[in-house]
Coordinates of C-alpha atoms in Angstrom, one line a residue:
X1 CA -2.2 -34.8 -36.5
X2 CA -5.0 -32.4 -36.9
X3 CA -4.9 -28.9 -37.4
X4 CA -7.6 -25.8 -39.0
X5 CA -7.0 -23.6 -41.4
X6 CA -9.1 -20.6 -39.7
X7 CA -9.0 -17.0 -41.9
X8 CA -6.9 -13.9 -39.7
X9 CA -8.9 -10.7 -39.2
X10 CA -6.9 -9.5 -43.0
X11 CA -8.8 -13.1 -44.8
X12 CA -6.2 -15.4 -44.8
X13 CA -5.7 -18.3 -42.9
X14 CA -3.0 -18.5 -40.1
X15 CA -1.8 -21.8 -41.5
X16 CA -0.3 -19.8 -44.5
X17 CA 1.0 -17.3 -42.8
X18 CA 5.1 -17.2 -43.4
X19 CA 7.7 -17.6 -40.8
X20 CA 11.2 -17.9 -42.1
X21 CA 10.2 -18.3 -45.5
X22 CA 7.3 -21.2 -44.7
X23 CA 4.2 -21.5 -43.5
X24 CA 2.7 -21.7 -39.9
X25 CA 1.3 -24.6 -41.2
X26 CA 4.7 -26.4 -42.2
X27 CA 6.1 -25.7 -38.9
X28 CA 3.3 -27.6 -37.5
X29 CA 3.7 -30.6 -39.6
X30 CA 7.5 -30.4 -38.0
X31 CA 6.3 -30.8 -35.1
X32 CA 3.6 -33.7 -35.6
X33 CA 6.6 -35.4 -36.9
X34 CA 8.8 -35.0 -33.8
X35 CA 5.4 -36.3 -32.1
X36 CA 5.7 -39.2 -33.7
X37 CA 2.2 -38.8 -36.3
X38 CA 2.2 -40.8 -39.7
X39 CA -0.7 -38.9 -41.1
X40 CA -1.2 -35.2 -41.0
X41 CA -5.2 -34.2 -41.0
X42 CA -5.7 -31.1 -42.2
X43 CA -9.6 -29.3 -40.9
X44 CA -10.2 -27.1 -44.6
X45 CA -13.1 -25.1 -46.3
X46 CA -11.4 -26.6 -49.8
X47 CA -8.2 -27.5 -51.5
X48 CA -5.9 -24.5 -52.2
X49 CA -2.3 -23.8 -53.5
X50 CA -1.0 -23.6 -50.6
X51 CA -2.5 -26.4 -49.1
X52 CA -1.4 -28.5 -52.1
X53 CA 2.3 -27.1 -51.6
X54 CA 1.9 -28.4 -47.6
X55 CA 0.7 -31.6 -49.3
X56 CA 3.8 -32.6 -51.2
X57 CA 6.0 -31.6 -47.8
X58 CA 4.3 -34.0 -45.9
X59 CA 4.3 -36.3 -49.0
X60 CA 8.2 -35.6 -49.2
X61 CA 8.3 -37.0 -45.5
X62 CA 6.8 -40.0 -46.8
X63 CA 3.2 -39.1 -44.5
X64 CA -0.1 -39.3 -45.7
X65 CA -1.9 -36.0 -46.0
X66 CA -5.8 -35.6 -46.0
X67 CA -8.1 -32.6 -46.2
X68 CA -11.3 -32.9 -44.4
X69 CA -14.3 -30.2 -43.9
X70 CA -16.0 -30.6 -40.4
X71 CA -16.3 -33.3 -38.1
X72 CA -18.0 -35.9 -39.5
X73 CA -15.3 -36.9 -42.0
X74 CA -12.8 -37.0 -39.4
X75 CA -14.7 -40.1 -37.9
X76 CA -14.2 -42.3 -40.3
X77 CA -10.6 -41.7 -40.5
X78 CA -9.6 -42.9 -36.6
X79 CA -10.0 -46.1 -35.2
X80 CA -10.1 -46.4 -31.7
X81 CA -6.4 -48.0 -30.7
X82 CA -4.4 -44.8 -32.6
X83 CA -3.3 -41.8 -31.3
X84 CA -4.6 -38.3 -32.0
X85 CA -2.6 -35.1 -31.8
X86 CA -4.1 -31.9 -31.9
X87 CA -2.5 -28.6 -32.6
X88 CA -4.3 -25.4 -32.2
X89 CA -4.3 -23.0 -35.7
X90 CA -1.6 -20.6 -35.2
X91 CA 0.5 -22.3 -33.0
X92 CA 4.3 -21.3 -33.0
X93 CA 6.0 -23.8 -30.6
X94 CA 10.0 -24.2 -30.2
X95 CA 10.5 -28.3 -30.8
X96 CA 12.5 -29.0 -28.2
X97 CA 10.0 -27.5 -25.4
X98 CA 7.1 -29.3 -27.5
X99 CA 9.4 -32.6 -27.3
X100 CA 10.3 -32.0 -23.7
X101 CA 6.7 -31.7 -22.7
X102 CA 5.4 -34.6 -24.6
X103 CA 7.7 -37.2 -23.5
X104 CA 5.7 -37.0 -20.6
X105 CA 3.0 -39.2 -22.6
X106 CA -0.9 -38.0 -23.4
X107 CA -1.9 -35.1 -22.2
X108 CA -3.1 -31.0 -23.2
X109 CA -0.9 -28.7 -22.2
X110 CA -2.4 -26.3 -20.4
X111 CA -1.4 -22.4 -19.3
X112 CA -2.8 -20.4 -16.4
X113 CA -6.2 -18.9 -17.3
X114 CA -5.4 -15.4 -17.1
X115 CA -2.1 -15.4 -18.9
X116 CA -3.2 -18.2 -21.2
X117 CA -6.6 -16.4 -22.1
X118 CA -4.4 -12.8 -22.6
X119 CA -2.8 -14.7 -25.3
X120 CA -5.4 -15.8 -27.4
X121 CA -6.0 -19.5 -25.9
X122 CA -9.4 -21.1 -25.1
X123 CA -10.2 -21.5 -21.6
X124 CA -10.6 -25.2 -19.9
X125 CA -11.9 -25.0 -16.6
X126 CA -11.6 -21.8 -13.5
X127 CA -8.2 -21.9 -13.5
X128 CA -6.7 -23.2 -16.8
X129 CA -6.4 -22.4 -20.5
X130 CA -5.7 -24.2 -23.5
X131 CA -1.9 -24.5 -24.6
X132 CA -3.1 -25.0 -28.4
X133 CA -1.6 -29.3 -28.1
X134 CA -3.3 -32.1 -27.4
X135 CA -2.3 -35.8 -27.1
X136 CA -5.1 -38.5 -26.7
X137 CA -6.6 -41.7 -27.8
X138 CA -8.6 -41.5 -30.5
X139 CA -11.6 -43.3 -29.8
X140 CA -12.2 -40.2 -28.2
X141 CA -13.3 -38.8 -31.5
X142 CA -16.2 -41.5 -32.3
X143 CA -18.5 -39.4 -30.1
X144 CA -18.5 -36.6 -33.4
X145 CA -20.7 -38.2 -35.2
X146 CA -23.5 -37.3 -32.7
X147 CA -22.3 -33.6 -33.0
X148 CA -23.5 -31.2 -35.3
X149 CA -21.9 -31.3 -39.0
X150 CA -20.9 -26.7 -38.4
X151 CA -19.8 -27.8 -34.6
X152 CA -15.8 -26.6 -33.9
X153 CA -14.1 -29.5 -34.5
X154 CA -10.8 -28.3 -32.3
X155 CA -13.0 -26.8 -29.4
X156 CA -14.8 -30.1 -29.2
X157 CA -12.0 -32.9 -29.6
X158 CA -10.6 -30.2 -26.4
X159 CA -13.7 -31.3 -24.5
X160 CA -13.6 -34.7 -25.4
X161 CA -10.2 -35.1 -24.2
X162 CA -10.5 -33.8 -20.7
X163 CA -14.1 -35.7 -20.1
X164 CA -12.4 -38.5 -20.9
X165 CA -9.9 -37.8 -18.6
X166 CA -6.7 -36.9 -20.4
X167 CA -4.4 -35.0 -17.7
X168 CA -3.2 -31.8 -18.1
X169 CA 0.8 -30.8 -18.8
X170 CA 1.6 -27.5 -17.4
X171 CA 3.3 -25.3 -19.9
X172 CA 5.5 -22.3 -18.1
X173 CA 4.1 -18.7 -18.5
X174 CA 7.8 -18.0 -19.2
X175 CA 7.4 -19.7 -22.8
X176 CA 5.1 -17.4 -23.5
X177 CA 7.1 -13.7 -22.8
X178 CA 10.4 -15.5 -24.6
X179 CA 8.0 -16.3 -27.8
X180 CA 8.9 -19.5 -27.6
X181 CA 5.5 -20.9 -27.6
X182 CA 3.1 -18.2 -29.8
X183 CA -0.4 -18.3 -30.8
X184 CA -0.3 -16.0 -34.0
X185 CA -2.8 -13.1 -33.8
X186 CA -1.2 -10.4 -35.7
X187 CA 1.8 -10.4 -38.3
X188 CA 3.8 -8.1 -35.2
X189 CA 4.4 -10.9 -33.1
X190 CA 5.1 -13.5 -35.8
X191 CA 7.7 -10.8 -37.2
X192 CA 9.5 -11.0 -33.7
X193 CA 9.3 -14.3 -33.4
X194 CA 10.7 -14.6 -36.8
X195 CA 13.6 -12.2 -35.9
X196 CA 14.5 -14.4 -32.6
X197 CA 14.1 -17.7 -34.9
X198 CA 16.8 -16.3 -37.4
X199 CA 19.0 -15.2 -34.9
X200 CA 19.2 -18.4 -33.0
X201 CA 19.4 -20.4 -35.8
X202 CA 22.4 -18.6 -37.6
X203 CA 25.8 -19.7 -37.3
X204 CA 27.8 -18.1 -35.0
X205 CA 31.5 -17.5 -36.7
X206 CA 33.9 -15.4 -34.9
X207 CA 36.0 -12.4 -37.3
X208 CA 39.3 -14.9 -36.7
X209 CA 37.7 -16.4 -39.6
X210 CA 36.5 -13.3 -41.9
X211 CA 35.1 -14.8 -44.7
X212 CA 33.1 -17.7 -43.0
X213 CA 32.0 -14.7 -40.6
X214 CA 31.1 -12.5 -43.4
X215 CA 29.6 -15.3 -45.4
X216 CA 27.1 -16.2 -42.0
X217 CA 26.2 -12.4 -41.4
X218 CA 25.2 -12.1 -45.1
X219 CA 22.7 -15.4 -45.1
X220 CA 20.8 -13.5 -41.9
X221 CA 20.6 -10.5 -43.7
X222 CA 19.2 -12.5 -46.7
X223 CA 17.3 -14.4 -44.6
X224 CA 14.2 -15.1 -44.6
X225 CA 13.6 -14.2 -48.5
X226 CA 16.7 -15.8 -49.1
X227 CA 16.4 -19.3 -48.0
X228 CA 14.4 -21.0 -50.7
X229 CA 16.8 -20.0 -53.5
X230 CA 19.6 -18.3 -52.4
X231 CA 21.9 -21.0 -51.3
X232 CA 21.5 -22.9 -54.8
X233 CA 22.0 -19.7 -57.0
X234 CA 25.5 -18.8 -54.2
X235 CA 26.9 -22.4 -55.1
X236 CA 26.1 -21.9 -59.2
X237 CA 27.9 -18.8 -58.5
X238 CA 31.1 -20.4 -56.7
X239 CA 31.2 -23.4 -59.1
X240 CA 31.8 -20.7 -61.9
X241 CA 34.5 -18.7 -60.1
X242 CA 36.0 -22.2 -59.5
X243 CA 35.9 -23.4 -63.1
X244 CA 37.5 -19.6 -63.8
X245 CA 40.3 -20.1 -61.4
X246 CA 41.2 -23.2 -62.8
X247 CA 41.2 -22.3 -66.1
X248 CA 43.0 -18.8 -65.5
X249 CA 45.9 -20.8 -63.9
X250 CA 46.1 -23.5 -66.6
X251 CA 47.2 -20.0 -68.9
X252 CA 49.4 -18.4 -66.0
X253 CA 47.4 -15.9 -65.1
X254 CA 48.3 -16.2 -61.5
X255 CA 46.1 -12.6 -59.8
X256 CA 42.7 -13.1 -62.5
X257 CA 42.8 -17.3 -61.0
X258 CA 43.2 -16.2 -57.3
X259 CA 40.8 -13.4 -57.7
X260 CA 38.3 -15.9 -59.1
X261 CA 39.1 -18.6 -56.5
X262 CA 38.4 -15.5 -53.8
X263 CA 35.1 -14.8 -55.3
X264 CA 34.6 -18.8 -55.7
X265 CA 35.3 -19.5 -52.5
X266 CA 33.5 -16.9 -50.5
X267 CA 29.9 -17.6 -53.1
X268 CA 30.4 -20.9 -51.6
X269 CA 30.7 -19.8 -47.7
X270 CA 27.6 -18.0 -48.5
X271 CA 25.8 -21.0 -50.0
X272 CA 26.8 -23.0 -47.0
X273 CA 25.5 -20.5 -44.4
X274 CA 22.6 -20.5 -46.4
X275 CA 21.7 -23.8 -46.6
X276 CA 23.0 -24.4 -43.1
X277 CA 20.7 -22.1 -42.0
X278 CA 18.0 -23.6 -43.9
X279 CA 18.2 -27.0 -42.2
X280 CA 18.6 -25.6 -39.0
X281 CA 15.1 -23.9 -39.4
X282 CA 13.4 -26.6 -40.9
X283 CA 15.1 -29.4 -38.2
X284 CA 16.8 -31.5 -41.4
X285 CA 20.5 -32.9 -41.7
X286 CA 23.2 -33.1 -43.9
X287 CA 24.3 -29.4 -43.2
X288 CA 27.8 -31.2 -41.8
X289 CA 28.2 -33.7 -44.6
X290 CA 27.3 -30.5 -47.2
X291 CA 29.9 -28.5 -45.3
X292 CA 33.2 -31.3 -45.6
X293 CA 31.9 -31.7 -49.1
X294 CA 32.2 -28.2 -50.0
X295 CA 35.7 -27.6 -47.9
X296 CA 37.6 -30.8 -50.0
X297 CA 36.0 -29.4 -53.4
X298 CA 37.8 -26.2 -52.5
X299 CA 41.1 -27.2 -51.8
X300 CA 40.9 -29.3 -54.6
X301 CA 40.7 -26.2 -56.6
X302 CA 43.1 -24.1 -54.9
X303 CA 45.9 -26.9 -55.2
X304 CA 44.8 -27.0 -58.9
X305 CA 44.9 -23.0 -59.0
X306 CA 48.6 -22.8 -57.1
X307 CA 50.0 -26.0 -59.4
X308 CA 48.8 -25.0 -63.0
X309 CA 50.2 -24.9 -65.4
X310 CA 52.2 -28.0 -64.9
X311 CA 54.2 -30.4 -67.2
X312 CA 55.6 -33.6 -66.8
X313 CA 59.0 -32.0 -66.3
X314 CA 58.2 -29.5 -63.3
X315 CA 54.8 -30.7 -61.6
X316 CA 56.5 -32.5 -58.8
X317 CA 58.2 -28.7 -57.9
X318 CA 55.0 -26.3 -58.9
X319 CA 52.7 -28.9 -56.6
X320 CA 55.1 -28.9 -53.8
X321 CA 54.4 -25.7 -51.8
X322 CA 50.7 -25.5 -52.5
X323 CA 50.2 -29.3 -51.2
X324 CA 52.4 -28.7 -48.3
X325 CA 50.2 -25.3 -47.4
X326 CA 46.4 -27.0 -48.0
X327 CA 47.6 -29.9 -45.8
X328 CA 49.2 -28.1 -43.0
X329 CA 46.3 -25.7 -42.8
X330 CA 44.1 -29.3 -42.3
X331 CA 46.1 -30.2 -39.6
X332 CA 45.8 -26.8 -37.9
X333 CA 42.2 -27.4 -38.2
X334 CA 42.3 -30.7 -36.0
X335 CA 44.8 -29.4 -33.7
X336 CA 43.0 -26.1 -32.9
X337 CA 40.5 -25.7 -30.0
X338 CA 37.1 -25.8 -31.2
X339 CA 36.3 -21.9 -31.4
X340 CA 39.5 -21.2 -33.4
X341 CA 39.0 -24.1 -35.3
X342 CA 37.1 -22.2 -38.5
X343 CA 40.3 -19.4 -38.6
X344 CA 42.2 -22.9 -40.1
X345 CA 39.5 -23.4 -42.5
X346 CA 38.4 -19.9 -44.1
X347 CA 39.6 -20.4 -47.2
X348 CA 38.3 -17.1 -48.4
X349 CA 41.1 -15.5 -46.1
X350 CA 43.5 -17.7 -47.5
X351 CA 43.0 -16.3 -50.4
X352 CA 42.8 -13.0 -49.7
X353 CA 46.2 -13.2 -48.5
X354 CA 47.0 -15.1 -51.8
X355 CA 46.0 -12.6 -53.9
X356 CA 47.5 -9.4 -52.2
X357 CA 51.2 -11.7 -53.2
X358 CA 49.9 -12.5 -56.5
X359 CA 49.4 -8.4 -57.2
X360 CA 52.8 -8.0 -56.3
X361 CA 54.5 -11.1 -57.8
X362 CA 55.6 -13.3 -54.7
X363 CA 53.4 -15.8 -54.9
X364 CA 55.3 -18.7 -53.9
X365 CA 57.2 -16.3 -51.1
X366 CA 53.9 -16.0 -49.6
X367 CA 52.9 -19.9 -49.7
X368 CA 56.5 -20.8 -48.3
X369 CA 55.4 -18.3 -45.2
X370 CA 52.1 -19.7 -44.7
X371 CA 53.8 -22.7 -44.5
X372 CA 56.4 -22.0 -41.7
X373 CA 53.5 -20.0 -40.1
X374 CA 51.7 -23.0 -40.5
X375 CA 53.9 -25.4 -39.2
X376 CA 55.0 -23.6 -36.6
X377 CA 51.0 -23.6 -35.1
X378 CA 51.1 -27.5 -35.8
X379 CA 54.6 -28.0 -33.5
X380 CA 53.8 -25.8 -30.4
X381 CA 50.5 -26.0 -30.2
X382 CA 49.2 -29.9 -28.5
X383 CA 45.3 -29.9 -28.0
X384 CA 45.0 -30.8 -24.1
X385 CA 44.9 -34.4 -23.0
X386 CA 41.5 -36.5 -23.4
X387 CA 43.2 -39.4 -21.7
X388 CA 42.7 -39.9 -17.8
X389 CA 45.4 -41.3 -16.1
X390 CA 44.6 -44.6 -13.6

């Protein structure tokens, strides 16, 4: 992949403008990875702290990172048998759309000339403007050795790719209108793209699961500034809440124990929401496995809170109702339709109901009532069979 660092009107490289808490250049690295690049080459005037941050990101992916200052150093980095991906400075493109376009093989992404030029892209012929991405054979770069050292490397590569007969891949202008394909020229357009991106990436949870729904809306409100450290802070607060809950329960302080569990559960849900939003924005995995781990941890903590204090003589009696309640809630979540599953996974809502009952001293009666209600759902609800009879 090859990208450049050009200055905006404010004097700051467009590549280091932030979108969703990340540099635009970092988003372009994601595009390059999707296209199979193993080396990232960046055209820049010199090293910087921001470039070092991107270098760490690239090397963390197991890719090579190099910075060059002009066309001549680039010649020595490429061999004729390699593929070359060129991404325009300041281009923000939907990753799925890029994969769809470039799945056709090598080519120059092209827009109709009028809309493309109006959007800030370079004209390439009488009827087309460049769309900001080139995938071509790297042997065209050998001709850069004959060019002046202060030449515009990206424009030269674009012309060389076209002269080599690289085909045009048409991009629908609707992608520009929707913001899925954007060449950043002003902060307002970038801010609008950021809002759209965050709205699309946040997990949508209905109010049938109030705790989870509120945590997702909190994550959206904290994004993008809270994405970097917000999830970690929320997880730490959640862990402290669970420790406090178990400690209070061991001294038979039911109300403080359930209240502390409620706070810890909501903190964990918020941390999960922030981490999930961050993962979806960056295209990294692990969100589902992390959610399962947190769900299991919350259930174990809830079991301890509702069981403690217990002795060898009454342990079986004290653990029966809490274990039955948690088991039935988990069973109901597997039986519920996909859109209703979160209602049974929401431990914050369960904790709130238990907190009210603890205030009135009716914790056991409430657990029994919840067990009966959940058991009724499990007995009378039947998920539609997926088996087709011959």
